[in-house]
Amino acid sequence: MHWSRLAVVLSLIGSINVMAQDSHPTTAWKAGQFVIDTARLVSRSDIILGQPNAAPAEAMPMGNGRLGIAVWSAEGFTAQLNRADTLPHRDSPGQLMIPGLRALTSAKDFTGRLDLYNGTLIEHGGGMSLTAYVQVFTDTFVVDVTGADPNVKQTAELRLWPPRTPEATASAKTGILAQPGSTTTAPEHPGIPSAPLLPSQQWAAKCPQP
């Protein structure tokens, strides 16, 4: 090998060694333990809404392991409530509609994001902002809205489906729509013995008044 070629080869090897020494490790294992930014990692899978999710099949899921919510933008804002312990038929606790949010969900500048790490739906549009989530310990569905016109009266509608016959009542600042279930025993099903229903398993939905 000519000396000129040998010099070139050695020069290249030296450059590769310097680059290897200067490179930073990409592993999450540091100082004897894994170091992971969990929130940032999960947020990579956040669901982005470029337009209103008007169909039930496009509903955004939220919940705390007991109370599950499916949210879409029909009728302004629609939320389907579900639980696994409304025995014996696991009937839905109800459905919530907020017509006044049409100004948000039908706005040309509408944007939405389902924050998977925090279990929160965040929407913006028409000068309004919405943050919706299920509280971890109280099984409460929260819809926090800012930017609404204070001169426009806001309403919320609660529904239960036929043939169920709910009763509407009010207590202080809370409106209640409920169909009490039996507190004795549930109807028998083939192969499944009847079981008592607890008062907490009555079907109900609540909406705080303004």
CSV table of C-alpha atoms in Angstrom, one decimal:
chain,number,residue,atom,x,y,z
A,1,MET,CA,0.0,0.0,0.0
A,2,HIS,CA,1.3,3.4,-0.9
A,3,TRP,CA,2.0,5.8,2.0
A,4,SER,CA,-0.5,8.3,0.7
A,5,ARG,CA,-3.3,5.7,0.8
A,6,LEU,CA,-2.3,4.4,4.2
A,7,ALA,CA,-2.5,8.0,5.5
A,8,VAL,CA,-6.0,8.4,4.2
A,9,VAL,CA,-7.1,5.1,5.8
A,10,LEU,CA,-5.7,6.0,9.2
A,11,SER,CA,-7.3,9.4,8.9
A,12,LEU,CA,-10.7,7.9,8.3
A,13,ILE,CA,-10.3,5.4,11.2
A,14,GLY,CA,-9.4,8.3,13.5
A,15,SER,CA,-12.5,10.3,12.4
A,16,ILE,CA,-14.8,7.3,13.1
A,17,ASN,CA,-13.3,6.7,16.5
A,18,VAL,CA,-13.9,10.4,17.5
A,19,MET,CA,-17.5,10.3,16.3
A,20,ALA,CA,-18.1,7.1,18.3
A,21,GLN,CA,-16.7,8.7,21.4
A,22,ASP,CA,-18.8,11.9,21.0
A,23,SER,CA,-22.1,10.1,20.3
A,24,HIS,CA,-24.7,10.0,23.1
A,25,PRO,CA,-26.3,6.7,24.2
A,26,THR,CA,-29.9,6.3,23.1
A,27,THR,CA,-30.9,3.7,25.7
A,28,ALA,CA,-33.3,4.6,28.6
A,29,TRP,CA,-31.0,2.7,31.0
A,30,LYS,CA,-29.1,5.3,32.9
A,31,ALA,CA,-27.3,5.2,36.3
A,32,GLY,CA,-28.5,1.7,36.9
A,33,GLN,CA,-32.2,2.3,36.2
A,34,PHE,CA,-34.6,3.0,33.5
A,35,VAL,CA,-35.3,6.7,33.0
A,36,ILE,CA,-38.5,7.3,31.0
A,37,ASP,CA,-40.6,10.4,30.5
A,38,THR,CA,-43.9,8.5,30.7
A,39,ALA,CA,-46.2,11.4,30.0
A,40,ARG,CA,-44.2,12.3,26.9
A,41,LEU,CA,-44.1,8.7,25.7
A,42,VAL,CA,-47.9,8.2,26.1
A,43,SER,CA,-48.7,11.6,24.5
A,44,ARG,CA,-47.2,10.4,21.2
A,45,SER,CA,-50.4,8.3,20.8
A,46,ASP,CA,-52.8,11.2,21.6
A,47,ILE,CA,-55.8,11.2,19.2
A,48,ILE,CA,-56.1,14.5,17.2
A,49,LEU,CA,-59.4,15.7,15.9
A,50,GLY,CA,-59.1,17.8,12.8
A,51,GLN,CA,-62.9,18.0,12.5
A,52,PRO,CA,-65.9,17.4,14.7
A,53,ASN,CA,-66.5,13.7,15.5
A,54,ALA,CA,-70.2,13.8,14.6
A,55,ALA,CA,-70.9,10.0,14.4
A,56,PRO,CA,-71.3,7.7,17.5
A,57,ALA,CA,-68.7,5.4,15.9
A,58,GLU,CA,-66.2,8.3,16.1
A,59,ALA,CA,-66.7,8.8,19.9
A,60,MET,CA,-63.7,9.5,22.1
A,61,PRO,CA,-63.4,7.1,25.1
A,62,MET,CA,-62.8,8.2,28.6
A,63,GLY,CA,-63.2,6.7,32.1
A,64,ASN,CA,-61.7,5.7,35.4
A,65,GLY,CA,-62.2,2.0,35.4
A,66,ARG,CA,-65.8,2.1,36.8
A,67,LEU,CA,-67.5,4.9,34.9
A,68,GLY,CA,-66.9,4.9,31.1
A,69,ILE,CA,-67.8,7.8,28.8
A,70,ALA,CA,-68.0,8.0,25.0
A,71,VAL,CA,-68.1,11.5,23.7
A,72,TRP,CA,-69.0,12.8,20.2
A,73,SER,CA,-70.2,16.1,18.8
A,74,ALA,CA,-73.8,15.3,17.8
A,75,GLU,CA,-76.3,17.8,19.0
A,76,GLY,CA,-73.5,20.1,20.0
A,77,PHE,CA,-72.0,17.7,22.6
A,78,THR,CA,-73.2,14.2,23.4
A,79,ALA,CA,-71.8,11.9,26.1
A,80,GLN,CA,-72.8,8.3,26.6
A,81,LEU,CA,-72.4,7.0,30.2
A,82,ASN,CA,-71.8,3.3,30.9
A,83,ARG,CA,-71.0,1.2,33.9
A,84,ALA,CA,-70.5,-2.6,34.4
A,85,ASP,CA,-72.3,-2.7,37.8
A,86,THR,CA,-75.8,-1.6,36.8
A,87,LEU,CA,-77.1,-5.1,37.2
A,88,PRO,CA,-78.8,-7.3,36.0
A,89,HIS,CA,-78.7,-5.9,32.4
A,90,ARG,CA,-75.8,-3.4,32.7
A,91,ASP,CA,-78.1,-0.6,31.5
A,92,SER,CA,-76.5,2.8,30.7
A,93,PRO,CA,-76.8,5.4,33.5
A,94,GLY,CA,-77.9,7.8,30.8
A,95,GLN,CA,-76.9,10.1,28.0
A,96,LEU,CA,-76.0,13.8,28.2
A,97,MET,CA,-76.5,16.5,25.5
A,98,ILE,CA,-75.3,20.1,25.7
A,99,PRO,CA,-76.8,21.9,22.7
A,100,GLY,CA,-75.0,25.2,23.5
A,101,LEU,CA,-71.7,23.7,22.5
A,102,ARG,CA,-72.7,23.7,18.8
A,103,ALA,CA,-70.9,27.1,18.6
A,104,LEU,CA,-67.7,25.2,19.5
A,105,THR,CA,-68.1,21.9,17.6
A,106,SER,CA,-69.4,23.6,14.4
A,107,ALA,CA,-66.8,26.3,14.3
A,108,LYS,CA,-64.5,26.5,11.3
A,109,ASP,CA,-61.4,26.7,13.5
A,110,PHE,CA,-62.5,23.6,15.6
A,111,THR,CA,-59.6,21.4,16.9
A,112,GLY,CA,-59.7,18.6,19.4
A,113,ARG,CA,-57.3,16.3,21.2
A,114,LEU,CA,-57.7,13.3,23.4
A,115,ASP,CA,-54.9,13.5,26.0
A,116,LEU,CA,-54.4,9.8,26.7
A,117,TYR,CA,-52.0,10.3,29.6
A,118,ASN,CA,-54.4,12.5,31.6
A,119,GLY,CA,-57.6,10.9,30.2
A,120,THR,CA,-58.9,14.3,29.1
A,121,LEU,CA,-60.7,15.6,26.0
A,122,ILE,CA,-59.7,19.1,25.0
A,123,GLU,CA,-61.5,21.1,22.3
A,124,HIS,CA,-61.3,24.6,20.9
A,125,GLY,CA,-63.4,26.5,18.4
A,126,GLY,CA,-65.4,29.7,18.0
A,127,GLY,CA,-63.7,31.4,20.8
A,128,MET,CA,-64.7,28.6,23.3
A,129,SER,CA,-62.7,25.9,25.0
A,130,LEU,CA,-63.8,22.6,26.5
A,131,THR,CA,-62.1,20.2,28.9
A,132,ALA,CA,-63.9,17.0,29.7
A,133,TYR,CA,-62.8,14.2,32.0
A,134,VAL,CA,-63.9,11.6,34.6
A,135,GLN,CA,-62.8,12.2,38.2
A,136,VAL,CA,-60.7,9.3,39.5
A,137,PHE,CA,-62.3,8.8,42.9
A,138,THR,CA,-65.9,10.2,42.6
A,139,ASP,CA,-67.2,8.7,39.3
A,140,THR,CA,-68.1,12.3,38.2
A,141,PHE,CA,-68.0,13.4,34.6
A,142,VAL,CA,-66.8,16.9,34.4
A,143,VAL,CA,-67.3,19.2,31.4
A,144,ASP,CA,-65.5,22.5,31.9
A,145,VAL,CA,-66.3,25.2,29.3
A,146,THR,CA,-64.8,28.7,29.0
A,147,GLY,CA,-65.5,31.5,26.5
A,148,ALA,CA,-69.3,30.9,26.2
A,149,ASP,CA,-71.5,33.9,25.7
A,150,PRO,CA,-72.7,34.9,29.2
A,151,ASN,CA,-75.9,36.4,27.7
A,152,VAL,CA,-76.9,33.0,26.2
A,153,LYS,CA,-78.7,30.6,28.6
A,154,GLN,CA,-77.0,27.2,28.6
A,155,THR,CA,-79.0,24.0,29.0
A,156,ALA,CA,-78.2,20.3,29.4
A,157,GLU,CA,-80.5,17.4,28.5
A,158,LEU,CA,-80.4,14.0,30.2
A,159,ARG,CA,-82.0,10.9,28.6
A,160,LEU,CA,-82.9,7.3,29.4
A,161,TRP,CA,-84.3,5.1,26.6
A,162,PRO,CA,-87.7,3.4,26.3
A,163,PRO,CA,-89.2,1.3,27.8
A,164,ARG,CA,-87.5,2.7,30.8
A,165,THR,CA,-89.6,5.4,32.6
A,166,PRO,CA,-87.3,7.7,34.5
A,167,GLU,CA,-88.4,10.3,37.0
A,168,ALA,CA,-87.0,13.9,37.0
A,169,THR,CA,-86.3,15.6,40.3
A,170,ALA,CA,-84.2,18.4,41.6
A,171,SER,CA,-82.3,18.9,44.9
A,172,ALA,CA,-80.6,22.3,45.6
A,173,LYS,CA,-78.5,22.9,42.5
A,174,THR,CA,-78.6,19.3,41.2
A,175,GLY,CA,-81.1,18.0,38.7
A,176,ILE,CA,-81.6,14.2,38.8
A,177,LEU,CA,-83.0,11.8,36.2
A,178,ALA,CA,-83.4,8.3,37.6
A,179,GLN,CA,-85.2,5.0,37.3
A,180,PRO,CA,-84.8,3.2,40.6
A,181,GLY,CA,-84.0,-0.5,40.2
A,182,SER,CA,-85.3,-3.2,42.5
A,183,THR,CA,-83.4,-3.5,45.8
A,184,THR,CA,-84.5,-7.1,46.3
A,185,THR,CA,-83.4,-9.6,43.7
A,186,ALA,CA,-82.6,-9.4,40.0
A,187,PRO,CA,-84.5,-11.4,37.4
A,188,GLU,CA,-83.2,-14.9,36.9
A,189,HIS,CA,-81.4,-15.9,33.8
A,190,PRO,CA,-80.8,-19.5,32.7
A,191,GLY,CA,-77.9,-20.9,34.6
A,192,ILE,CA,-77.3,-17.7,36.6
A,193,PRO,CA,-78.9,-17.5,40.1
A,194,SER,CA,-80.7,-14.3,41.1
A,195,ALA,CA,-78.6,-11.8,43.1
A,196,PRO,CA,-79.5,-8.8,45.2
A,197,LEU,CA,-79.2,-5.3,43.8
A,198,LEU,CA,-77.6,-2.6,45.9
A,199,PRO,CA,-79.1,0.9,46.1
A,200,SER,CA,-76.0,2.2,44.5
A,201,GLN,CA,-76.8,0.1,41.4
A,202,GLN,CA,-80.0,2.2,40.7
A,203,TRP,CA,-79.9,3.8,37.3
A,204,ALA,CA,-79.4,7.6,37.6
A,205,ALA,CA,-77.8,10.6,36.0
A,206,LYS,CA,-77.2,14.0,37.6
A,207,CYS,CA,-76.7,17.4,36.1
A,208,PRO,CA,-75.7,20.4,38.3
A,209,GLN,CA,-77.8,23.5,37.6
A,210,PRO,CA,-76.1,26.8,36.8
